[in-house]
Coordinates of C-alpha atoms in Angstrom, one line a residue:
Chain A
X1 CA 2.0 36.4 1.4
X2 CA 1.9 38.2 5.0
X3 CA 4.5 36.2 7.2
X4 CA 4.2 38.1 10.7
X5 CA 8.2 39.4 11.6
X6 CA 8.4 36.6 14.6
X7 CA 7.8 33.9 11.8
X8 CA 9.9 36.4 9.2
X9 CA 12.8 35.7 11.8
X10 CA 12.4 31.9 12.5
X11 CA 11.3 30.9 9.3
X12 CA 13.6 31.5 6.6
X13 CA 12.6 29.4 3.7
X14 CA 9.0 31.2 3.7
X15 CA 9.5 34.6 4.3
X16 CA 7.9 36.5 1.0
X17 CA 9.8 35.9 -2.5
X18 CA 11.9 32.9 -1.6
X19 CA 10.2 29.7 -2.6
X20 CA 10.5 26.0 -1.3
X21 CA 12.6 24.2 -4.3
X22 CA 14.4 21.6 -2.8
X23 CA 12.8 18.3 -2.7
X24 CA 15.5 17.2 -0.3
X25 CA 15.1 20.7 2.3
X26 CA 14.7 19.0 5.6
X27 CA 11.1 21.1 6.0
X28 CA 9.9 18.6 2.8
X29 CA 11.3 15.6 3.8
X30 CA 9.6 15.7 7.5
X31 CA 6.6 16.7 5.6
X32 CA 6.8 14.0 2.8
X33 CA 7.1 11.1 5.7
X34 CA 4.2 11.8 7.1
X35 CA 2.8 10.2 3.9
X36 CA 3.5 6.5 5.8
X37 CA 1.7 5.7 8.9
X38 CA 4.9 4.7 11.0
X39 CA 5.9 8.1 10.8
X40 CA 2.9 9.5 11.1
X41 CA 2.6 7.8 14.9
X42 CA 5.7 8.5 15.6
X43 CA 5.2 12.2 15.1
X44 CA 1.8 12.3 16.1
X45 CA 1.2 14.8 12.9
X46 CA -0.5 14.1 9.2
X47 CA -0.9 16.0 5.8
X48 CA -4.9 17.2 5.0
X49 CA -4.3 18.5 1.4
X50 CA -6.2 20.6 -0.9
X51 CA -8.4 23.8 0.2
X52 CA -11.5 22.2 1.9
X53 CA -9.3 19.9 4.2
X54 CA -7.4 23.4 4.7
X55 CA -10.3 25.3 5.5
X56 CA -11.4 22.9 8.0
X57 CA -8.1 22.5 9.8
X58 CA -8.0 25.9 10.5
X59 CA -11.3 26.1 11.2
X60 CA -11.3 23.9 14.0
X61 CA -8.4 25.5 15.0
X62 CA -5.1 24.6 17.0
X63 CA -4.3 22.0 14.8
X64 CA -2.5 23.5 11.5
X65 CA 1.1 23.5 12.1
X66 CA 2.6 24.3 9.2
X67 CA 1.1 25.2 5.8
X68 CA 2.9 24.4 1.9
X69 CA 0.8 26.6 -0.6
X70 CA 2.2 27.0 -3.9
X71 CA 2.2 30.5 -5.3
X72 CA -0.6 30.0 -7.4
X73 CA -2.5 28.5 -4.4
X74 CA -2.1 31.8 -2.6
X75 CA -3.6 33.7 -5.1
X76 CA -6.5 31.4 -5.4
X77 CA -6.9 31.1 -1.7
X78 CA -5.8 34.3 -0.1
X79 CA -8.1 34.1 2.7
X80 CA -7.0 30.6 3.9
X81 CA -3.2 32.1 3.8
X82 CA -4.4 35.4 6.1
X83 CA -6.1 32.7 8.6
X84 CA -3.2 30.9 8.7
X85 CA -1.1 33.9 9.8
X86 CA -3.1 35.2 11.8
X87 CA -3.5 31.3 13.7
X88 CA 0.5 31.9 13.5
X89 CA 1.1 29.0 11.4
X90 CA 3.7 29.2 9.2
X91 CA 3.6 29.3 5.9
X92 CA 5.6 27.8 3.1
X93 CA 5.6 28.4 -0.4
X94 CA 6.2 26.0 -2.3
X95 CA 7.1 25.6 -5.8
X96 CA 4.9 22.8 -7.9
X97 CA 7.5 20.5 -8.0
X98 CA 7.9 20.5 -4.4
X99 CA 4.0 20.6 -4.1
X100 CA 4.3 17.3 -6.3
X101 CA 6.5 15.3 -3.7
X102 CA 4.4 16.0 -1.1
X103 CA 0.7 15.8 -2.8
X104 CA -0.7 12.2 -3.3
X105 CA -3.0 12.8 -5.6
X106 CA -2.1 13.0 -9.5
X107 CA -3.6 16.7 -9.7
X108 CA -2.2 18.8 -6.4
X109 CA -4.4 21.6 -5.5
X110 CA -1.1 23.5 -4.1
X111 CA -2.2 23.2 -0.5
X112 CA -1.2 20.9 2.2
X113 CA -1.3 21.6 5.8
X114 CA 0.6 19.9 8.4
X115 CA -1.7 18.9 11.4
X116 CA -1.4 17.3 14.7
X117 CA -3.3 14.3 15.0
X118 CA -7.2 14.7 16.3
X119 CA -8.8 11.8 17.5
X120 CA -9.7 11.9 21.1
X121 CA -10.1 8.7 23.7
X122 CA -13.1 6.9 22.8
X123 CA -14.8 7.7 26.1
X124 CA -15.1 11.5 25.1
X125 CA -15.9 11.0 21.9
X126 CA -19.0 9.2 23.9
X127 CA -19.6 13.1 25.3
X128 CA -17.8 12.2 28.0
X129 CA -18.4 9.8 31.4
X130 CA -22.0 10.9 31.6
X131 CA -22.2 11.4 27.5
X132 CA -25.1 9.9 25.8
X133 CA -24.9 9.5 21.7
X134 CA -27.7 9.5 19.7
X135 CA -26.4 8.4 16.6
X136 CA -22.2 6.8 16.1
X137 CA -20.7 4.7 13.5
X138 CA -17.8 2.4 14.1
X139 CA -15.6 1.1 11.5
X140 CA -14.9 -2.5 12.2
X141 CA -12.4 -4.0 9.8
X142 CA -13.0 -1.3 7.2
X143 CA -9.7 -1.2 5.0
X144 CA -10.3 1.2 1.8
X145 CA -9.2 4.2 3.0
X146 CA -11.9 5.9 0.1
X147 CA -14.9 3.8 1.5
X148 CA -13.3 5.1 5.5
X149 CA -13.3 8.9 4.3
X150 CA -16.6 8.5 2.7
X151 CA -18.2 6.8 5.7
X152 CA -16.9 9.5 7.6
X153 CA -18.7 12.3 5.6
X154 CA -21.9 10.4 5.4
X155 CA -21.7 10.2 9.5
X156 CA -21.2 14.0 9.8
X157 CA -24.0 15.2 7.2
X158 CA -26.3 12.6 9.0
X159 CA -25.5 14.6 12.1
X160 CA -23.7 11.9 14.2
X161 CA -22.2 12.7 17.3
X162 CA -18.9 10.4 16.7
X163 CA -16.9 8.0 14.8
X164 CA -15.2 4.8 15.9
X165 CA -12.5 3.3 14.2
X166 CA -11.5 0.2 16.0
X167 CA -8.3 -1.8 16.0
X168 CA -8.6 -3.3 12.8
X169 CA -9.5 -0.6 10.8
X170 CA -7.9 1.9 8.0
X171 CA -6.5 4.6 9.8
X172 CA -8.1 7.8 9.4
X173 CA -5.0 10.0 8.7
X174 CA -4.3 8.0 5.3
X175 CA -4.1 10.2 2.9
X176 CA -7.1 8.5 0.8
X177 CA -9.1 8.9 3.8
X178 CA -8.6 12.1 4.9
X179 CA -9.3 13.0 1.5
X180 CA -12.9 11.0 1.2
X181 CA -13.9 12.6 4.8
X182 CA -13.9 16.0 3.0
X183 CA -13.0 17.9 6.1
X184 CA -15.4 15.8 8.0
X185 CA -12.4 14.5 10.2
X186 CA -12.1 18.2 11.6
X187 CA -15.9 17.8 12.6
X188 CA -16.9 15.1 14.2
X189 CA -14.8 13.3 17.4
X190 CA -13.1 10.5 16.2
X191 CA -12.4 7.3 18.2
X192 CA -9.2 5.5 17.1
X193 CA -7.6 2.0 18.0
X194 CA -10.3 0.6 20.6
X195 CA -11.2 -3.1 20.1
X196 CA -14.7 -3.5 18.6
X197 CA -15.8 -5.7 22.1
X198 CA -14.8 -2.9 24.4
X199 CA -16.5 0.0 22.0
X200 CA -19.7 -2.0 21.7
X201 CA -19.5 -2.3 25.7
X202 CA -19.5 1.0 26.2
X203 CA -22.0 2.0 23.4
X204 CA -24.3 -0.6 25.4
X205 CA -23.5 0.7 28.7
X206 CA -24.7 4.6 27.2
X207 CA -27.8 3.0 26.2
X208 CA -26.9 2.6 22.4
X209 CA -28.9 0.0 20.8
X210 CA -26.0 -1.7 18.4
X211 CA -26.8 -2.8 15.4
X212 CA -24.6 -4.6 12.7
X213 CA -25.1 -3.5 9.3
X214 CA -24.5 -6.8 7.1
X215 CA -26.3 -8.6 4.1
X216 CA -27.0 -11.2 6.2
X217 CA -29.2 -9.7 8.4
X218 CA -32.7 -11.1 9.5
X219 CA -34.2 -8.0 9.7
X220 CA -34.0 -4.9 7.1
X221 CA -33.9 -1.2 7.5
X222 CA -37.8 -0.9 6.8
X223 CA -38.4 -3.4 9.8
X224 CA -36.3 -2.2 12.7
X225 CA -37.6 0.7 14.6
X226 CA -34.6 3.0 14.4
X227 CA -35.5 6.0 16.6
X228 CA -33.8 5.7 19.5
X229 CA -30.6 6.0 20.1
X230 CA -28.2 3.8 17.9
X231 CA -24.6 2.9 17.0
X232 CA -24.0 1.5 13.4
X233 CA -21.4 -1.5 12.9
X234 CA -20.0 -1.4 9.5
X235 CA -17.4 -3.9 8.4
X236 CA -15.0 -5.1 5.4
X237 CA -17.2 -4.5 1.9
X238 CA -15.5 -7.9 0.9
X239 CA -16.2 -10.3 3.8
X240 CA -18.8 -8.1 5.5
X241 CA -18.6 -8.5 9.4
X242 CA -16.9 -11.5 11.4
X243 CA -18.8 -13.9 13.1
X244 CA -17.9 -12.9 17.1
X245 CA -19.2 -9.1 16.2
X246 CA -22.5 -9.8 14.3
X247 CA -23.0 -12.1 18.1
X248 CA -22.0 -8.9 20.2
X249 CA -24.3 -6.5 18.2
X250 CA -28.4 -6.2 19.1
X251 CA -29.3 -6.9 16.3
X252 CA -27.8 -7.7 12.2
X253 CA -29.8 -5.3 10.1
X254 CA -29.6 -5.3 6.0
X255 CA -30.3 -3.0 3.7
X256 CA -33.3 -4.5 1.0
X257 CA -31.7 -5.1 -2.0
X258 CA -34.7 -4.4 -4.3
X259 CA -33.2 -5.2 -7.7
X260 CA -30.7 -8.1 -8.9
X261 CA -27.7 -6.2 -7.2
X262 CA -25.8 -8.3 -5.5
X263 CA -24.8 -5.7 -2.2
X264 CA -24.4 -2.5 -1.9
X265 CA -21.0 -0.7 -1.7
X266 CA -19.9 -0.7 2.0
X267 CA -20.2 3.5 2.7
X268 CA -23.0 3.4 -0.1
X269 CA -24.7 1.3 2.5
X270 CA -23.5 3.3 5.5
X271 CA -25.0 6.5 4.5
X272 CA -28.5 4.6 3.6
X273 CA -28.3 3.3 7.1
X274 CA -27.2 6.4 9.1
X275 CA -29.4 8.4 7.2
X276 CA -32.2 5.8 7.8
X277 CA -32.0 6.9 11.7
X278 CA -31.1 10.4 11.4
X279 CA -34.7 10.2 9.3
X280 CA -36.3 8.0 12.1
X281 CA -34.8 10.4 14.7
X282 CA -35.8 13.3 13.6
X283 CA -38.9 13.0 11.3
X284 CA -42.5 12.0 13.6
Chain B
X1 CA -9.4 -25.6 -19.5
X2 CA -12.5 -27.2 -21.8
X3 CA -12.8 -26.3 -25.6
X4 CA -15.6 -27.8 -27.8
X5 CA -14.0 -29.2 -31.0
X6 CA -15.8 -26.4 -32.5
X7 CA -13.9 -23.7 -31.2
X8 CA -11.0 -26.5 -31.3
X9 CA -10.3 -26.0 -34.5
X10 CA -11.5 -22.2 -34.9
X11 CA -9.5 -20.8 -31.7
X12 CA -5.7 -22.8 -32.2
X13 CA -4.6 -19.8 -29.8
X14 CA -6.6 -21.0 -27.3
X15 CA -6.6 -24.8 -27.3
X16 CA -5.6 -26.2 -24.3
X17 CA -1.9 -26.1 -23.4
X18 CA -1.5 -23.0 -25.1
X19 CA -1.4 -19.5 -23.8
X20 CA -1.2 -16.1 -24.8
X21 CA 2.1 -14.5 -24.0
X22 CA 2.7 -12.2 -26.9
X23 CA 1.6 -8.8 -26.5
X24 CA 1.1 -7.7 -30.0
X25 CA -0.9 -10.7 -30.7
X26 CA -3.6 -9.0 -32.9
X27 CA -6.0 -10.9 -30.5
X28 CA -5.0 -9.2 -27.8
X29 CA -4.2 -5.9 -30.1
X30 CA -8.2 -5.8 -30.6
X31 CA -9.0 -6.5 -27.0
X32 CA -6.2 -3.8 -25.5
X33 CA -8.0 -0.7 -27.6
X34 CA -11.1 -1.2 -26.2
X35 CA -9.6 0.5 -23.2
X36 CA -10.8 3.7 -25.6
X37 CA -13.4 5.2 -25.8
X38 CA -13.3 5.7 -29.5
X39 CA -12.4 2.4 -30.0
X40 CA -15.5 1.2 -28.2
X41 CA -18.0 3.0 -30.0
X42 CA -16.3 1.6 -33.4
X43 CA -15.9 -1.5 -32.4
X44 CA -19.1 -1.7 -30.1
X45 CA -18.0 -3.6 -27.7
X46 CA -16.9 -3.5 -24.0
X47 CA -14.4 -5.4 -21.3
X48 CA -15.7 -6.5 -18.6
X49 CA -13.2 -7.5 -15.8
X50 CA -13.2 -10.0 -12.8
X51 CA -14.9 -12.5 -12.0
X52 CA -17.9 -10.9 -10.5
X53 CA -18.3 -9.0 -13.8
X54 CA -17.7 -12.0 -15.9
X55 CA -20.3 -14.1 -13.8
X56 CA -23.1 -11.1 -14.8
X57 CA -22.3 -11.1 -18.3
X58 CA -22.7 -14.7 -18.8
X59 CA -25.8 -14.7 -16.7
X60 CA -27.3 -12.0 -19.3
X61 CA -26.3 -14.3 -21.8
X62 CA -25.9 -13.2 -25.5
X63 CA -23.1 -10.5 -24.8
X64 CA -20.0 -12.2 -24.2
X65 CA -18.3 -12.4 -27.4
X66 CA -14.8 -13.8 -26.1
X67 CA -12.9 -14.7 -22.8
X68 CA -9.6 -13.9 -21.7
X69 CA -7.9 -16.1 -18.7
X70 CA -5.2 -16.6 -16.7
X71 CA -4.5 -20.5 -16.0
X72 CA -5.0 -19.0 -12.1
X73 CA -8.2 -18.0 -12.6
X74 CA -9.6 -21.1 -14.7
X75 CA -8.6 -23.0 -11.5
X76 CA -10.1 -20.9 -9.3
X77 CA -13.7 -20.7 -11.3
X78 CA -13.7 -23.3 -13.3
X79 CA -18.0 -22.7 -13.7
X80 CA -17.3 -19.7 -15.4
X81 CA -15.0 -21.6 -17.6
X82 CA -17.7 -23.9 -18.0
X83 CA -20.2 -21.5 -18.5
X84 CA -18.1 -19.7 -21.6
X85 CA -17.6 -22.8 -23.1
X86 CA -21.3 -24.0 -23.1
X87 CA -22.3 -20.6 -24.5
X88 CA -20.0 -21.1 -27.4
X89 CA -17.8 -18.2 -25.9
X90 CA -13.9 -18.4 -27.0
X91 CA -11.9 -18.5 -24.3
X92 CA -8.4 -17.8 -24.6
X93 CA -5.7 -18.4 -21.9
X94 CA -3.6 -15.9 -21.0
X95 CA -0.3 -15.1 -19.5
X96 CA -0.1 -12.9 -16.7
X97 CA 1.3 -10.3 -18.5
X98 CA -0.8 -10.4 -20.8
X99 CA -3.7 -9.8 -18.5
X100 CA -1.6 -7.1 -17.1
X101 CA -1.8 -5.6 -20.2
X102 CA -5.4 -6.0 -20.2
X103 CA -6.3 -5.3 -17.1
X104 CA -7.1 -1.9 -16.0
X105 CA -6.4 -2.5 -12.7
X106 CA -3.4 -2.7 -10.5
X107 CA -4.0 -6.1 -9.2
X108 CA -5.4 -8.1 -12.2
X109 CA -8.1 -10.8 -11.1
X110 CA -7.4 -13.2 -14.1
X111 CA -11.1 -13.0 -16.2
X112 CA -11.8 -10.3 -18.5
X113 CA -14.5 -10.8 -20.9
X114 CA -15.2 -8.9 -24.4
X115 CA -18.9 -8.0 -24.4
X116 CA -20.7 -6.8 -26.7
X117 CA -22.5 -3.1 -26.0
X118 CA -25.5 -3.8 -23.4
X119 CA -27.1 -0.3 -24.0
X120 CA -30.9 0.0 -25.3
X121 CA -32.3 3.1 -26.8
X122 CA -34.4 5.7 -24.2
X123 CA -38.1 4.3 -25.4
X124 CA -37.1 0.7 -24.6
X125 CA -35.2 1.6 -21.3
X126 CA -38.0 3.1 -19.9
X127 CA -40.6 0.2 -21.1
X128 CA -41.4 0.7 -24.3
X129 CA -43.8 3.0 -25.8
X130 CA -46.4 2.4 -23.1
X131 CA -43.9 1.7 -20.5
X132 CA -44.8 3.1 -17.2
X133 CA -41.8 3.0 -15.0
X134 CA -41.7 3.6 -11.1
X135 CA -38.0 4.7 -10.5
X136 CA -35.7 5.7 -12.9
X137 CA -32.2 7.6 -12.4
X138 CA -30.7 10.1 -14.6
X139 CA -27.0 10.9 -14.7
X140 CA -26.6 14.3 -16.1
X141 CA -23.0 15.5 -16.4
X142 CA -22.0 13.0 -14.0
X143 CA -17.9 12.6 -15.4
X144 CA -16.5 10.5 -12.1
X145 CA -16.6 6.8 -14.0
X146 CA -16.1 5.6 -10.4
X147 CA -19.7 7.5 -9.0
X148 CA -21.4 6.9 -12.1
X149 CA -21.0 3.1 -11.6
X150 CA -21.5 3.1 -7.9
X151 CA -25.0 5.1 -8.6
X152 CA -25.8 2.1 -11.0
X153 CA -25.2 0.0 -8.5
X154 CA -27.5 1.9 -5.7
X155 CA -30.2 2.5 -8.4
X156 CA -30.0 -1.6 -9.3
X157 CA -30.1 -1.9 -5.3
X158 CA -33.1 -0.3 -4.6
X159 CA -34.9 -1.7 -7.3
X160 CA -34.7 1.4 -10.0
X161 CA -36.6 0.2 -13.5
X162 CA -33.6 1.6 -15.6
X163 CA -30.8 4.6 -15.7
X164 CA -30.5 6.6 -18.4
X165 CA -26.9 8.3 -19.0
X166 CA -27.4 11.9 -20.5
X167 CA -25.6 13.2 -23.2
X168 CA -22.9 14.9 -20.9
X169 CA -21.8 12.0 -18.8
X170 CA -19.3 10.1 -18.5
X171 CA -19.3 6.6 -20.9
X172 CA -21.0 3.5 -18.6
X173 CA -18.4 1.5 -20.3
X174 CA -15.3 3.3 -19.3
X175 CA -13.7 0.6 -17.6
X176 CA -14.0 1.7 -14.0
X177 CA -17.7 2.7 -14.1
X178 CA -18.1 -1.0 -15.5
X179 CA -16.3 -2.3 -12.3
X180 CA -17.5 -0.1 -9.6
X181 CA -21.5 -0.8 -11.0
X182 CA -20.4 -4.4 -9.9
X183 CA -22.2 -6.1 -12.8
X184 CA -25.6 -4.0 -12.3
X185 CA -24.7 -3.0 -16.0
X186 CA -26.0 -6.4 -16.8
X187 CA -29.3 -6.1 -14.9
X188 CA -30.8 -3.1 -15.9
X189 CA -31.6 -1.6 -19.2
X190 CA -29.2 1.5 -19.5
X191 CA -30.1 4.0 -21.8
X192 CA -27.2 6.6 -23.0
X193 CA -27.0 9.6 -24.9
X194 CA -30.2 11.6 -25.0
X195 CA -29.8 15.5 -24.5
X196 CA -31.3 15.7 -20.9
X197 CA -34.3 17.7 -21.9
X198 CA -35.6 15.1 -24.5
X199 CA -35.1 12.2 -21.5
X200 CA -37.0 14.3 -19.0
X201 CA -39.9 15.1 -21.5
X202 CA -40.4 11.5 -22.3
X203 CA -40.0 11.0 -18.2
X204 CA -42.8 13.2 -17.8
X205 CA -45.2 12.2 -20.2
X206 CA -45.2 8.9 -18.7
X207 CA -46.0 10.0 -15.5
X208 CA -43.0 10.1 -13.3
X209 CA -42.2 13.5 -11.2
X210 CA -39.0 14.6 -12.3
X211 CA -37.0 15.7 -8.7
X212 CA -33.4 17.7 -9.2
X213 CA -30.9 16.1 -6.5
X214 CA -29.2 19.6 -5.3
X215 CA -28.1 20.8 -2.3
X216 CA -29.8 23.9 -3.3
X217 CA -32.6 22.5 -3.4
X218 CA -35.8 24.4 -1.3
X219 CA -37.1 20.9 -0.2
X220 CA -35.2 18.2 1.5
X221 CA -36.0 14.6 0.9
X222 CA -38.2 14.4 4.3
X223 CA -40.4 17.2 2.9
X224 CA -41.7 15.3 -0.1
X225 CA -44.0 12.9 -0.9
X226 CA -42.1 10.0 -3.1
X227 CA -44.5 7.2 -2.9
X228 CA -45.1 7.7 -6.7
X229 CA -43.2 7.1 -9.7
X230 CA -40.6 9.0 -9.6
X231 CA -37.2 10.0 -11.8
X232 CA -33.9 11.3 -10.1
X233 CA -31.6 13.8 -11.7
X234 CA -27.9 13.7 -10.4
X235 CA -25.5 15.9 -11.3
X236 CA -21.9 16.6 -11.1
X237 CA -20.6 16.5 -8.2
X238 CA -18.0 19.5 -8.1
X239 CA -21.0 22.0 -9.2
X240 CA -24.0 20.5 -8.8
X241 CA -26.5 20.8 -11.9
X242 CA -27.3 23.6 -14.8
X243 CA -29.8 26.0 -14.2
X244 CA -31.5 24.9 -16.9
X245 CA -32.0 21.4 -15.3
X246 CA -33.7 23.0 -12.1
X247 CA -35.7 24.7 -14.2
X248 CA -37.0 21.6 -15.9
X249 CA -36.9 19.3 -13.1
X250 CA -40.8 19.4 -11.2
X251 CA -38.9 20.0 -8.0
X252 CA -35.2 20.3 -6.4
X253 CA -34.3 18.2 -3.2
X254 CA -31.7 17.9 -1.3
X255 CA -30.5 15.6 1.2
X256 CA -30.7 16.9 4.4
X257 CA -27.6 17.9 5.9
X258 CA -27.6 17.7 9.9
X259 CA -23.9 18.1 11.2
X260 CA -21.4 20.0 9.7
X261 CA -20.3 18.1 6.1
X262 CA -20.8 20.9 3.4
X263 CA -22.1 17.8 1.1
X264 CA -22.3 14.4 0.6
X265 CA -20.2 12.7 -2.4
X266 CA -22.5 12.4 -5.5
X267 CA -23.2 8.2 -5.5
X268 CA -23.3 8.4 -1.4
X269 CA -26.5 11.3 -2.1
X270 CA -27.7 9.3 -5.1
X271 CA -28.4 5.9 -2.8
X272 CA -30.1 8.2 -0.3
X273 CA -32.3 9.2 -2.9
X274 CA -33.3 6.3 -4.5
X275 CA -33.5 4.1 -1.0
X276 CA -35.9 7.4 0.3
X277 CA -37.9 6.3 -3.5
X278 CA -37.5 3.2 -2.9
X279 CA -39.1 2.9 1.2
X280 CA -41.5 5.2 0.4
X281 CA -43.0 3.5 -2.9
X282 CA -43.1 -0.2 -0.7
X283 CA -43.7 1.0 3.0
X284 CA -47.3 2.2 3.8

């Protein structure tokens, strides 16, 4: 590991051969925290663990604060440790056990960054006062923080411009979630905490048509002409989408159910639909 | 709880009034291995948990061999009960703790059925000897239990004819593939086992192109033509599929990717697929 001398001075516990141990070091503890949401708000930071969510923080850039890579990690990954350094984040090495605290998953890949949190103000993840989206999802009411994450993922590779998470819905930074987006929350702008009626207002105002993606729909995918610009409402996979929201959208759209399924799992579904309109987008 | 006089006199663990509470009851002894795989193939049988499960068994009819039940869940569906019962399926009353011991899951829905194995060999999954069918998907090497049942679930969704399970893929009846295919293992024939090279002969021979899901692929899924039959080869999801596969597959496709996502997870691509199939096989 290359720790720069101005880190070398300030950070003790990583400079080269001595190894994070103690589960109780302060350095773990504020890291292992962040693991709940309170603290999470409170410091305005969260863990993205495992190489790709890694290699995506520091991508993006100006958000990796600190870094935990266990020794084996750094021989696996050495150029993720060089960026790093070379970002001047710090860099702890951590010992497995340590690496086990912090990690919540039941295999740890020996990497965890510490990262301040990302979301912007819904209006500029709308481009702005003058922005005009093409393509969003908004999470209304979604509570698995897998189904979030994969949602997420499906958004970017459809090539959506943002997601919305409104005030009832997982929060992005979960752990779970984070993990799902597979980086994809370093990608895209990401709303958080705006009541569904004022997002939908404001995707209306842009010219968004909005529609609601539940099983109750009228109309289907194949029926809806879906190439101008639109904003996807997906909701709770057990109770779909509350009565007030399916009224606010333009119009309730399901996906055909072909065979005897009963429904489609909810970011199963998403990606059908938001790839349904990056398709009617794009392809003439 | 209703009990014919039948299973009255055959079932005295089960008569009304009475519960399971012991753990090493050979009862639930015999149920509780199933759990393994090893145990499943010797036994041949299957559990099946929750209610949504349960209700697809007993629609199939012919598969449910017994019933487990908390006094909970009999209240809350008692036409499930009901159902059981008129099938001549035994239904036992459990404690919770004994469903705990059952269950597979953290929070234990109070129905868990023993079914017998649902599987069908390749010939009859894909119609029998003249069969002909339009949409079939193949899991090869698929090991996430989780996105092998989702994909079951998408492929039942958009109207797939069967799924076959290669040789290399994880077990459909591995408990959480069985829950996450949300009783879609009931609805169509699933075929398990074959090397993938005999599956995509017989795929071929009837007609269907075979298409390789890869995000190598040279073609994305707006590039091809998929109004006819057509099979779909997923793979696993950390490395894609075998050479070996391309090289039999008529074509590789990959989903399109437009923003920045390296990927999308395996059963999110998979319902992509088979909805593009599906739209383009009903939709002039």
């Amino acid at each position: 590991m290359t720790v720069g001398p101005l880190l070398y001075a300030h950070e003790r516990e990583s400079m080269a051969g001595s190894e994070l141990t103690n589960m109780r070091s302060p350095r773990v503890k504020a890291a292992r925290r962040l693991t709940k949401r309170a603290y999470r708000e409170q410091d305005r930071k969260f863990l993205a663990e495992g190489p790709q969510a890694v290699r995506e923080a520091l991508k993006l850039g100006g958000v990796t604060l600190e870094l935990f890579a266990t020794a084996e990690a750094e021989l696996r990954h050495p150029e993720l440790i060089t960026e790093a350094t070379l970002q001047g984040v710090p860099v702890h090495r951590a010992s497995g056990e340590v690496m086990s605290e912090l990690s919540q998953t039941v295999t740890p890949q020996g990497l965890l960054a510490v990262c301040g949190l990302v979301h912007v103000p819904l209006e500029q993840a709308l481009g702005g006062a003058d922005g005009t989206p093409r393509l969003v999802a908004l999470l209304a009411h979604v509570r698995d923080p897998g189904n979030a994450g994969t949602v997420m993922r499906a958004a970017d590779a459809a090539g959506a411009d943002s997601v919305i998470f409104t005030d009832a819905s997982v929060d992005p930074y979960n752990g779970k979630c984070v993990r799902a987006s597979a980086g994809s929350l370093f990608h895209l702008p990401v709303a958080i905490g705006a009541p569904v009626s004022a997002a939908v207002r404001q995707l209306k105002e842009r010219g968004l048509r909005v529609l609601a993606a539940d099983g109750a729909g009228k109309h289907t995918l194949d029926d809806v002409d879906l190439s101008g610009p639109t904003a996807w409402i997906f909701g709770n996979e057990a109770w779909g989408l509350p009565e007030e929201i399916l009224a606010e959208a333009d119009d309730v759209v399901r996906v055909p159910i072909y065979g005897q399924a009963e429904s489609l799992n909810l970011a199963t579904a998403a990606a059908v639909c938001l790839y349904s309109s990056a398709r009617a987008q794009r392809v003439p």
